[in-house]
Amino acid sequence: MSGVGLDLLEIERLERALARRPGLAERLFTDAERAYAAARPRPGQHLAARFCAKEAVSKALDLDVFRPRDIEVVPTGRAPEVALYGAAAEQARRLHVRVAVSLTHSRQTAGAVAVTRPAAP
C-alpha cells in the first residue's frame, strides 16, 4: 500500500489565524515545531509549511480524523523527517508503511507532499 498527500496554504492566512487565536499554535504544533519556527525571521512561513506537511501526511495515511499534534516535522539538517504519534502512528503500523515528506515555501505560499512507502520488516 502506498499513499500520496499534498497540501498548499497561503502563509498570511495562517499568520492571521495565529494572531487572532493565541492558543491555536499550541493546538496545531508541538513544542519543538514552535521553537524551530520561532528561531527563524518569519515564523509563520515555517509553521505554514509544517501545517501543510501535517495535512499531507494525514491524506497519505488516509486518516479518518486529523490530529495535528500526532504528526511532527523533525528537522535533521537534511530533508525533514516525520515523527508519528497516536492515531497516525497506529495507522502507519496498520498499513506497514513509513512516511517521507518534502516541504517548500515562497513568500506567499507554503506547501508539502507526503509519500508512504513500505516499512522495513
mmCIF file of N, CA and C in Angstrom:
data_model
loop_
_atom_site.group_PDB
_atom_site.id
_atom_site.type_symbol
_atom_site.label_atom_id
_atom_site.label_comp_id
_atom_site.label_asym_id
_atom_site.label_seq_id
_atom_site.Cartn_x
_atom_site.Cartn_y
_atom_site.Cartn_z
ATOM 1 N N MET A 1 0.852 -1.192 0.000
ATOM 2 C CA MET A 1 0.000 0.000 0.000
ATOM 3 C C MET A 1 0.882 1.234 0.000
ATOM 4 N N SER A 2 0.626 2.156 -0.915
ATOM 5 C CA SER A 2 1.331 3.436 -0.883
ATOM 6 C C SER A 2 0.306 4.541 -1.025
ATOM 7 N N GLY A 3 0.635 5.679 -0.435
ATOM 8 C CA GLY A 3 -0.269 6.812 -0.478
ATOM 9 C C GLY A 3 0.504 8.090 -0.724
ATOM 10 N N VAL A 4 -0.191 9.077 -1.240
ATOM 11 C CA VAL A 4 0.398 10.380 -1.502
ATOM 12 C C VAL A 4 -0.543 11.437 -0.948
ATOM 13 N N GLY A 5 0.029 12.456 -0.325
ATOM 14 C CA GLY A 5 -0.762 13.586 0.141
ATOM 15 C C GLY A 5 -0.069 14.874 -0.252
ATOM 16 N N LEU A 6 -0.850 15.880 -0.569
ATOM 17 C CA LEU A 6 -0.328 17.184 -0.974
ATOM 18 C C LEU A 6 -1.167 18.254 -0.321
ATOM 19 N N ASP A 7 -0.529 19.322 0.135
ATOM 20 C CA ASP A 7 -1.281 20.433 0.703
ATOM 21 C C ASP A 7 -0.561 21.741 0.425
ATOM 22 N N LEU A 8 -1.330 22.784 0.171
ATOM 23 C CA LEU A 8 -0.829 24.144 -0.041
ATOM 24 C C LEU A 8 -1.587 25.096 0.876
ATOM 25 N N LEU A 9 -0.924 26.169 1.290
ATOM 26 C CA LEU A 9 -1.546 27.127 2.204
ATOM 27 C C LEU A 9 -0.955 28.510 1.976
ATOM 28 N N GLU A 10 -1.824 29.516 1.956
ATOM 29 C CA GLU A 10 -1.340 30.893 1.923
ATOM 30 C C GLU A 10 -0.799 31.225 3.311
ATOM 31 N N ILE A 11 0.459 31.625 3.378
ATOM 32 C CA ILE A 11 1.128 31.865 4.653
ATOM 33 C C ILE A 11 0.410 32.931 5.465
ATOM 34 N N GLU A 12 -0.002 34.013 4.821
ATOM 35 C CA GLU A 12 -0.695 35.089 5.547
ATOM 36 C C GLU A 12 -1.980 34.597 6.204
ATOM 37 N N ARG A 13 -2.639 33.652 5.599
ATOM 38 C CA ARG A 13 -3.870 33.112 6.185
ATOM 39 C C ARG A 13 -3.578 32.460 7.542
ATOM 40 N N LEU A 14 -2.519 31.664 7.605
ATOM 41 C CA LEU A 14 -2.151 31.052 8.879
ATOM 42 C C LEU A 14 -1.671 32.114 9.866
ATOM 43 N N GLU A 15 -0.879 33.060 9.398
ATOM 44 C CA GLU A 15 -0.392 34.128 10.292
ATOM 45 C C GLU A 15 -1.556 34.905 10.909
ATOM 46 N N ARG A 16 -2.576 35.208 10.113
ATOM 47 C CA ARG A 16 -3.750 35.914 10.645
ATOM 48 C C ARG A 16 -4.495 35.057 11.670
ATOM 49 N N ALA A 17 -4.654 33.775 11.369
ATOM 50 C CA ALA A 17 -5.346 32.880 12.301
ATOM 51 C C ALA A 17 -4.587 32.770 13.621
ATOM 52 N N LEU A 18 -3.275 32.675 13.558
ATOM 53 C CA LEU A 18 -2.470 32.581 14.779
ATOM 54 C C LEU A 18 -2.532 33.875 15.588
ATOM 55 N N ALA A 19 -2.601 35.009 14.903
ATOM 56 C CA ALA A 19 -2.702 36.293 15.604
ATOM 57 C C ALA A 19 -4.064 36.449 16.277
ATOM 58 N N ARG A 20 -5.118 35.984 15.625
ATOM 59 C CA ARG A 20 -6.470 36.090 16.185
ATOM 60 C C ARG A 20 -6.704 35.126 17.341
ATOM 61 N N ARG A 21 -6.084 33.952 17.268
ATOM 62 C CA ARG A 21 -6.335 32.902 18.263
ATOM 63 C C ARG A 21 -5.007 32.444 18.865
ATOM 64 N N PRO A 22 -4.568 33.101 19.937
ATOM 65 C CA PRO A 22 -3.244 32.833 20.510
ATOM 66 C C PRO A 22 -2.998 31.370 20.894
ATOM 67 N N GLY A 23 -4.012 30.632 21.289
ATOM 68 C CA GLY A 23 -3.822 29.239 21.671
ATOM 69 C C GLY A 23 -3.752 28.277 20.499
ATOM 70 N N LEU A 24 -4.000 28.769 19.301
ATOM 71 C CA LEU A 24 -4.038 27.899 18.125
ATOM 72 C C LEU A 24 -2.700 27.215 17.869
ATOM 73 N N ALA A 25 -1.619 27.936 18.013
ATOM 74 C CA ALA A 25 -0.292 27.352 17.748
ATOM 75 C C ALA A 25 -0.035 26.146 18.636
ATOM 76 N N GLU A 26 -0.457 26.215 19.893
ATOM 77 C CA GLU A 26 -0.243 25.096 20.810
ATOM 78 C C GLU A 26 -1.094 23.884 20.425
ATOM 79 N N ARG A 27 -2.249 24.132 19.822
ATOM 80 C CA ARG A 27 -3.109 23.016 19.404
ATOM 81 C C ARG A 27 -2.629 22.361 18.116
ATOM 82 N N LEU A 28 -1.953 23.136 17.272
ATOM 83 C CA LEU A 28 -1.537 22.618 15.970
ATOM 84 C C LEU A 28 -0.117 22.072 15.940
ATOM 85 N N PHE A 29 0.768 22.664 16.746
ATOM 86 C CA PHE A 29 2.195 22.370 16.622
ATOM 87 C C PHE A 29 2.787 21.900 17.945
ATOM 88 N N THR A 30 3.786 21.021 17.848
ATOM 89 C CA THR A 30 4.484 20.564 19.041
ATOM 90 C C THR A 30 5.393 21.682 19.556
ATOM 91 N N ASP A 31 5.875 21.521 20.773
ATOM 92 C CA ASP A 31 6.808 22.499 21.338
ATOM 93 C C ASP A 31 8.031 22.657 20.446
ATOM 94 N N ALA A 32 8.556 21.547 19.958
ATOM 95 C CA ALA A 32 9.752 21.591 19.115
ATOM 96 C C ALA A 32 9.484 22.315 17.796
ATOM 97 N N GLU A 33 8.330 22.104 17.210
ATOM 98 C CA GLU A 33 7.992 22.793 15.955
ATOM 99 C C GLU A 33 7.876 24.291 16.183
ATOM 100 N N ARG A 34 7.236 24.682 17.269
ATOM 101 C CA ARG A 34 7.099 26.114 17.569
ATOM 102 C C ARG A 34 8.463 26.745 17.843
ATOM 103 N N ALA A 35 9.328 26.037 18.553
ATOM 104 C CA ALA A 35 10.668 26.558 18.847
ATOM 105 C C ALA A 35 11.481 26.708 17.557
ATOM 106 N N TYR A 36 11.396 25.730 16.682
ATOM 107 C CA TYR A 36 12.108 25.802 15.402
ATOM 108 C C TYR A 36 11.673 27.045 14.632
ATOM 109 N N ALA A 37 10.372 27.237 14.518
ATOM 110 C CA ALA A 37 9.851 28.376 13.754
ATOM 111 C C ALA A 37 10.215 29.701 14.421
ATOM 112 N N ALA A 38 10.152 29.750 15.738
ATOM 113 C CA ALA A 38 10.438 30.991 16.469
ATOM 114 C C ALA A 38 11.871 31.461 16.249
ATOM 115 N N ALA A 39 12.768 30.553 15.918
ATOM 116 C CA ALA A 39 14.170 30.907 15.696
ATOM 117 C C ALA A 39 14.421 31.418 14.280
ATOM 118 N N ARG A 40 13.371 31.516 13.469
ATOM 119 C CA ARG A 40 13.501 31.963 12.079
ATOM 120 C C ARG A 40 12.972 33.387 11.928
ATOM 121 N N PRO A 41 13.434 34.113 10.893
ATOM 122 C CA PRO A 41 12.976 35.501 10.710
ATOM 123 C C PRO A 41 11.467 35.654 10.540
ATOM 124 N N ARG A 42 10.826 34.728 9.858
ATOM 125 C CA ARG A 42 9.378 34.774 9.659
ATOM 126 C C ARG A 42 8.777 33.446 10.125
ATOM 127 N N PRO A 43 8.477 33.326 11.412
ATOM 128 C CA PRO A 43 7.994 32.051 11.957
ATOM 129 C C PRO A 43 6.786 31.483 11.226
ATOM 130 N N GLY A 44 5.858 32.348 10.807
ATOM 131 C CA GLY A 44 4.646 31.873 10.147
ATOM 132 C C GLY A 44 4.917 31.100 8.878
ATOM 133 N N GLN A 45 5.970 31.459 8.186
ATOM 134 C CA GLN A 45 6.338 30.771 6.952
ATOM 135 C C GLN A 45 6.682 29.305 7.250
ATOM 136 N N HIS A 46 7.408 29.085 8.321
ATOM 137 C CA HIS A 46 7.839 27.729 8.683
ATOM 138 C C HIS A 46 6.705 26.937 9.330
ATOM 139 N N LEU A 47 5.869 27.618 10.087
ATOM 140 C CA LEU A 47 4.704 26.937 10.656
ATOM 141 C C LEU A 47 3.730 26.534 9.555
ATOM 142 N N ALA A 48 3.566 27.392 8.553
ATOM 143 C CA ALA A 48 2.666 27.067 7.442
ATOM 144 C C ALA A 48 3.158 25.828 6.690
ATOM 145 N N ALA A 49 4.458 25.739 6.440
ATOM 146 C CA ALA A 49 4.995 24.559 5.758
ATOM 147 C C ALA A 49 4.775 23.311 6.603
ATOM 148 N N ARG A 50 4.934 23.438 7.914
ATOM 149 C CA ARG A 50 4.717 22.297 8.801
ATOM 150 C C ARG A 50 3.239 21.906 8.855
ATOM 151 N N PHE A 51 2.359 22.890 8.836
ATOM 152 C CA PHE A 51 0.935 22.573 8.803
ATOM 153 C C PHE A 51 0.599 21.822 7.520
ATOM 154 N N CYS A 52 1.156 22.274 6.403
ATOM 155 C CA CYS A 52 0.936 21.576 5.136
ATOM 156 C C CYS A 52 1.441 20.145 5.210
ATOM 157 N N ALA A 53 2.593 19.940 5.848
ATOM 158 C CA ALA A 53 3.128 18.585 5.983
ATOM 159 C C ALA A 53 2.172 17.714 6.784
ATOM 160 N N LYS A 54 1.614 18.265 7.863
ATOM 161 C CA LYS A 54 0.672 17.513 8.687
ATOM 162 C C LYS A 54 -0.555 17.103 7.865
ATOM 163 N N GLU A 55 -1.083 18.033 7.099
ATOM 164 C CA GLU A 55 -2.233 17.736 6.233
ATOM 165 C C GLU A 55 -1.865 16.695 5.179
ATOM 166 N N ALA A 56 -0.700 16.854 4.574
ATOM 167 C CA ALA A 56 -0.276 15.918 3.528
ATOM 168 C C ALA A 56 -0.089 14.510 4.094
ATOM 169 N N VAL A 57 0.504 14.408 5.274
ATOM 170 C CA VAL A 57 0.686 13.100 5.911
ATOM 171 C C VAL A 57 -0.673 12.485 6.232
ATOM 172 N N SER A 58 -1.569 13.312 6.744
ATOM 173 C CA SER A 58 -2.913 12.826 7.056
ATOM 174 C C SER A 58 -3.591 12.248 5.816
ATOM 175 N N LYS A 59 -3.432 12.916 4.688
ATOM 176 C CA LYS A 59 -4.010 12.434 3.429
ATOM 177 C C LYS A 59 -3.314 11.161 2.957
ATOM 178 N N ALA A 60 -1.987 11.126 3.037
ATOM 179 C CA ALA A 60 -1.238 9.961 2.570
ATOM 180 C C ALA A 60 -1.578 8.721 3.391
ATOM 181 N N LEU A 61 -1.841 8.922 4.690
ATOM 182 C CA LEU A 61 -2.203 7.802 5.560
ATOM 183 C C LEU A 61 -3.702 7.520 5.558
ATOM 184 N N ASP A 62 -4.467 8.366 4.874
ATOM 185 C CA ASP A 62 -5.920 8.219 4.808
ATOM 186 C C ASP A 62 -6.531 8.176 6.214
ATOM 187 N N LEU A 63 -6.131 9.151 7.045
ATOM 188 C CA LEU A 63 -6.638 9.210 8.419
ATOM 189 C C LEU A 63 -8.085 9.680 8.444
ATOM 190 N N ASP A 64 -8.876 9.085 9.309
ATOM 191 C CA ASP A 64 -10.277 9.489 9.464
ATOM 192 C C ASP A 64 -10.402 10.827 10.180
ATOM 193 N N VAL A 65 -9.537 11.045 11.169
ATOM 194 C CA VAL A 65 -9.589 12.260 11.979
ATOM 195 C C VAL A 65 -8.210 12.918 11.942
ATOM 196 N N PHE A 66 -8.180 14.224 11.705
ATOM 197 C CA PHE A 66 -6.931 14.978 11.648
ATOM 198 C C PHE A 66 -6.582 15.467 13.048
ATOM 199 N N ARG A 67 -5.502 14.923 13.591
ATOM 200 C CA ARG A 67 -4.972 15.356 14.896
ATOM 201 C C ARG A 67 -3.569 15.888 14.639
ATOM 202 N N PRO A 68 -3.428 17.207 14.468
ATOM 203 C CA PRO A 68 -2.153 17.774 14.018
ATOM 204 C C PRO A 68 -0.958 17.451 14.905
ATOM 205 N N ARG A 69 -1.164 17.331 16.206
ATOM 206 C CA ARG A 69 -0.016 17.070 17.079
ATOM 207 C C ARG A 69 0.415 15.599 17.049
ATOM 208 N N ASP A 70 -0.336 14.743 16.362
ATOM 209 C CA ASP A 70 0.075 13.354 16.160
ATOM 210 C C ASP A 70 1.123 13.244 15.052
ATOM 211 N N ILE A 71 1.355 14.342 14.340
ATOM 212 C CA ILE A 71 2.308 14.376 13.233
ATOM 213 C C ILE A 71 3.276 15.516 13.507
ATOM 214 N N GLU A 72 4.558 15.185 13.632
ATOM 215 C CA GLU A 72 5.566 16.200 13.951
ATOM 216 C C GLU A 72 6.641 16.216 12.875
ATOM 217 N N VAL A 73 6.949 17.411 12.378
ATOM 218 C CA VAL A 73 8.032 17.577 11.418
ATOM 219 C C VAL A 73 9.318 17.785 12.217
ATOM 220 N N VAL A 74 10.287 16.929 11.951
ATOM 221 C CA VAL A 74 11.537 16.932 12.699
ATOM 222 C C VAL A 74 12.677 17.367 11.777
ATOM 223 N N PRO A 75 13.339 18.486 12.093
ATOM 224 C CA PRO A 75 14.475 18.897 11.263
ATOM 225 C C PRO A 75 15.660 17.952 11.482
ATOM 226 N N THR A 76 16.414 17.705 10.416
ATOM 227 C CA THR A 76 17.537 16.780 10.510
ATOM 228 C C THR A 76 18.842 17.388 10.033
ATOM 229 N N GLY A 77 18.802 18.591 9.490
ATOM 230 C CA GLY A 77 19.981 19.141 8.847
ATOM 231 C C GLY A 77 20.023 18.788 7.366
ATOM 232 N N ARG A 78 19.190 17.849 6.978
ATOM 233 C CA ARG A 78 18.993 17.473 5.576
ATOM 234 C C ARG A 78 17.499 17.620 5.311
ATOM 235 N N ALA A 79 16.917 16.665 4.645
ATOM 236 C CA ALA A 79 15.463 16.683 4.428
ATOM 237 C C ALA A 79 14.762 16.427 5.765
ATOM 238 N N PRO A 80 13.680 17.131 6.029
ATOM 239 C CA PRO A 80 12.975 16.893 7.301
ATOM 240 C C PRO A 80 12.385 15.488 7.334
ATOM 241 N N GLU A 81 12.193 14.998 8.539
ATOM 242 C CA GLU A 81 11.546 13.712 8.734
ATOM 243 C C GLU A 81 10.258 13.924 9.504
ATOM 244 N N VAL A 82 9.455 12.872 9.584
ATOM 245 C CA VAL A 82 8.186 12.948 10.289
ATOM 246 C C VAL A 82 8.203 11.954 11.440
ATOM 247 N N ALA A 83 7.795 12.418 12.607
ATOM 248 C CA ALA A 83 7.566 11.533 13.746
ATOM 249 C C ALA A 83 6.058 11.418 13.908
ATOM 250 N N LEU A 84 5.589 10.192 14.066
ATOM 251 C CA LEU A 84 4.150 9.949 14.191
ATOM 252 C C LEU A 84 3.823 9.469 15.594
ATOM 253 N N TYR A 85 2.696 9.934 16.104
ATOM 254 C CA TYR A 85 2.221 9.562 17.427
ATOM 255 C C TYR A 85 0.737 9.205 17.339
ATOM 256 N N GLY A 86 0.221 8.587 18.367
ATOM 257 C CA GLY A 86 -1.213 8.340 18.472
ATOM 258 C C GLY A 86 -1.788 7.627 17.277
ATOM 259 N N ALA A 87 -2.922 8.143 16.803
ATOM 260 C CA ALA A 87 -3.654 7.516 15.702
ATOM 261 C C ALA A 87 -2.839 7.467 14.412
ATOM 262 N N ALA A 88 -2.021 8.487 14.166
ATOM 263 C CA ALA A 88 -1.199 8.491 12.948
ATOM 264 C C ALA A 88 -0.178 7.360 12.987
ATOM 265 N N ALA A 89 0.464 7.155 14.129
ATOM 266 C CA ALA A 89 1.436 6.071 14.270
ATOM 267 C C ALA A 89 0.749 4.713 14.130
ATOM 268 N N GLU A 90 -0.423 4.599 14.728
ATOM 269 C CA GLU A 90 -1.162 3.342 14.646
ATOM 270 C C GLU A 90 -1.561 3.030 13.197
ATOM 271 N N GLN A 91 -2.004 4.030 12.469
ATOM 272 C CA GLN A 91 -2.389 3.816 11.064
ATOM 273 C C GLN A 91 -1.172 3.418 10.229
ATOM 274 N N ALA A 92 -0.030 4.045 10.456
ATOM 275 C CA ALA A 92 1.181 3.673 9.723
ATOM 276 C C ALA A 92 1.573 2.221 10.029
ATOM 277 N N ARG A 93 1.455 1.830 11.297
ATOM 278 C CA ARG A 93 1.750 0.434 11.661
ATOM 279 C C ARG A 93 0.764 -0.520 10.982
ATOM 280 N N ARG A 94 -0.507 -0.142 11.015
ATOM 281 C CA ARG A 94 -1.545 -0.990 10.417
ATOM 282 C C ARG A 94 -1.303 -1.172 8.908
ATOM 283 N N LEU A 95 -0.862 -0.105 8.259
ATOM 284 C CA LEU A 95 -0.601 -0.156 6.818
ATOM 285 C C LEU A 95 0.797 -0.685 6.487
ATOM 286 N N HIS A 96 1.638 -0.843 7.514
ATOM 287 C CA HIS A 96 3.025 -1.294 7.333
ATOM 288 C C HIS A 96 3.792 -0.328 6.424
ATOM 289 N N VAL A 97 3.670 0.978 6.730
ATOM 290 C CA VAL A 97 4.347 1.991 5.923
ATOM 291 C C VAL A 97 5.104 2.970 6.818
ATOM 292 N N ARG A 98 6.022 3.664 6.195
ATOM 293 C CA ARG A 98 6.653 4.836 6.797
ATOM 294 C C ARG A 98 6.371 6.005 5.862
ATOM 295 N N VAL A 99 6.587 7.204 6.361
ATOM 296 C CA VAL A 99 6.195 8.387 5.604
ATOM 297 C C VAL A 99 7.408 9.283 5.364
ATOM 298 N N ALA A 100 7.556 9.746 4.137
ATOM 299 C CA ALA A 100 8.571 10.743 3.785
ATOM 300 C C ALA A 100 7.849 12.024 3.392
ATOM 301 N N VAL A 101 8.447 13.163 3.738
ATOM 302 C CA VAL A 101 7.839 14.450 3.401
ATOM 303 C C VAL A 101 8.842 15.369 2.717
ATOM 304 N N SER A 102 8.297 16.292 1.959
ATOM 305 C CA SER A 102 9.074 17.377 1.378
ATOM 306 C C SER A 102 8.277 18.653 1.584
ATOM 307 N N LEU A 103 8.944 19.683 2.095
ATOM 308 C CA LEU A 103 8.306 20.970 2.380
ATOM 309 C C LEU A 103 8.891 22.030 1.465
ATOM 310 N N THR A 104 8.090 23.049 1.185
ATOM 311 C CA THR A 104 8.568 24.185 0.403
ATOM 312 C C THR A 104 7.777 25.421 0.794
ATOM 313 N N HIS A 105 8.342 26.576 0.509
ATOM 314 C CA HIS A 105 7.591 27.818 0.698
ATOM 315 C C HIS A 105 8.195 28.931 -0.138
ATOM 316 N N SER A 106 7.328 29.837 -0.528
ATOM 317 C CA SER A 106 7.737 31.089 -1.153
ATOM 318 C C SER A 106 7.368 32.176 -0.146
ATOM 319 N N ARG A 107 7.359 33.406 -0.567
ATOM 320 C CA ARG A 107 6.938 34.474 0.356
ATOM 321 C C ARG A 107 5.450 34.412 0.660
ATOM 322 N N GLN A 108 4.670 33.894 -0.283
ATOM 323 C CA GLN A 108 3.219 33.884 -0.124
ATOM 324 C C GLN A 108 2.628 32.528 0.234
ATOM 325 N N THR A 109 3.238 31.459 -0.248
ATOM 326 C CA THR A 109 2.613 30.144 -0.169
ATOM 327 C C THR A 109 3.564 29.106 0.422
ATOM 328 N N ALA A 110 2.992 28.217 1.203
ATOM 329 C CA ALA A 110 3.741 27.062 1.714
ATOM 330 C C ALA A 110 3.094 25.798 1.163
ATOM 331 N N GLY A 111 3.886 24.756 1.050
ATOM 332 C CA GLY A 111 3.353 23.502 0.552
ATOM 333 C C GLY A 111 4.160 22.328 1.054
ATOM 334 N N ALA A 112 3.547 21.163 0.961
ATOM 335 C CA ALA A 112 4.231 19.932 1.342
ATOM 336 C C ALA A 112 3.610 18.764 0.600
ATOM 337 N N VAL A 113 4.427 17.757 0.397
ATOM 338 C CA VAL A 113 3.965 16.493 -0.158
ATOM 339 C C VAL A 113 4.449 15.391 0.776
ATOM 340 N N ALA A 114 3.616 14.395 0.952
ATOM 341 C CA ALA A 114 3.957 13.222 1.770
ATOM 342 C C ALA A 114 3.723 11.977 0.944
ATOM 343 N N VAL A 115 4.623 11.025 1.091
ATOM 344 C CA VAL A 115 4.521 9.762 0.369
ATOM 345 C C VAL A 115 4.760 8.642 1.364
ATOM 346 N N THR A 116 3.921 7.629 1.308
ATOM 347 C CA THR A 116 4.154 6.449 2.138
ATOM 348 C C THR A 116 4.914 5.420 1.318
ATOM 349 N N ARG A 117 5.715 4.649 2.013
ATOM 350 C CA ARG A 117 6.434 3.539 1.373
ATOM 351 C C ARG A 117 6.501 2.393 2.371
ATOM 352 N N PRO A 118 6.711 1.199 1.896
ATOM 353 C CA PRO A 118 6.716 0.063 2.811
ATOM 354 C C PRO A 118 7.742 0.244 3.931
ATOM 355 N N ALA A 119 7.338 -0.111 5.132
ATOM 356 C CA ALA A 119 8.236 -0.057 6.275
ATOM 357 C C ALA A 119 9.192 -1.231 6.216
ATOM 358 N N ALA A 120 10.352 -1.046 6.790
ATOM 359 C CA ALA A 120 11.315 -2.151 6.864
ATOM 360 C C ALA A 120 10.720 -3.264 7.722
ATOM 361 N N PRO A 121 10.970 -4.501 7.350
ATOM 362 C CA PRO A 121 10.385 -5.622 8.110
ATOM 363 C C PRO A 121 10.905 -5.700 9.537
#
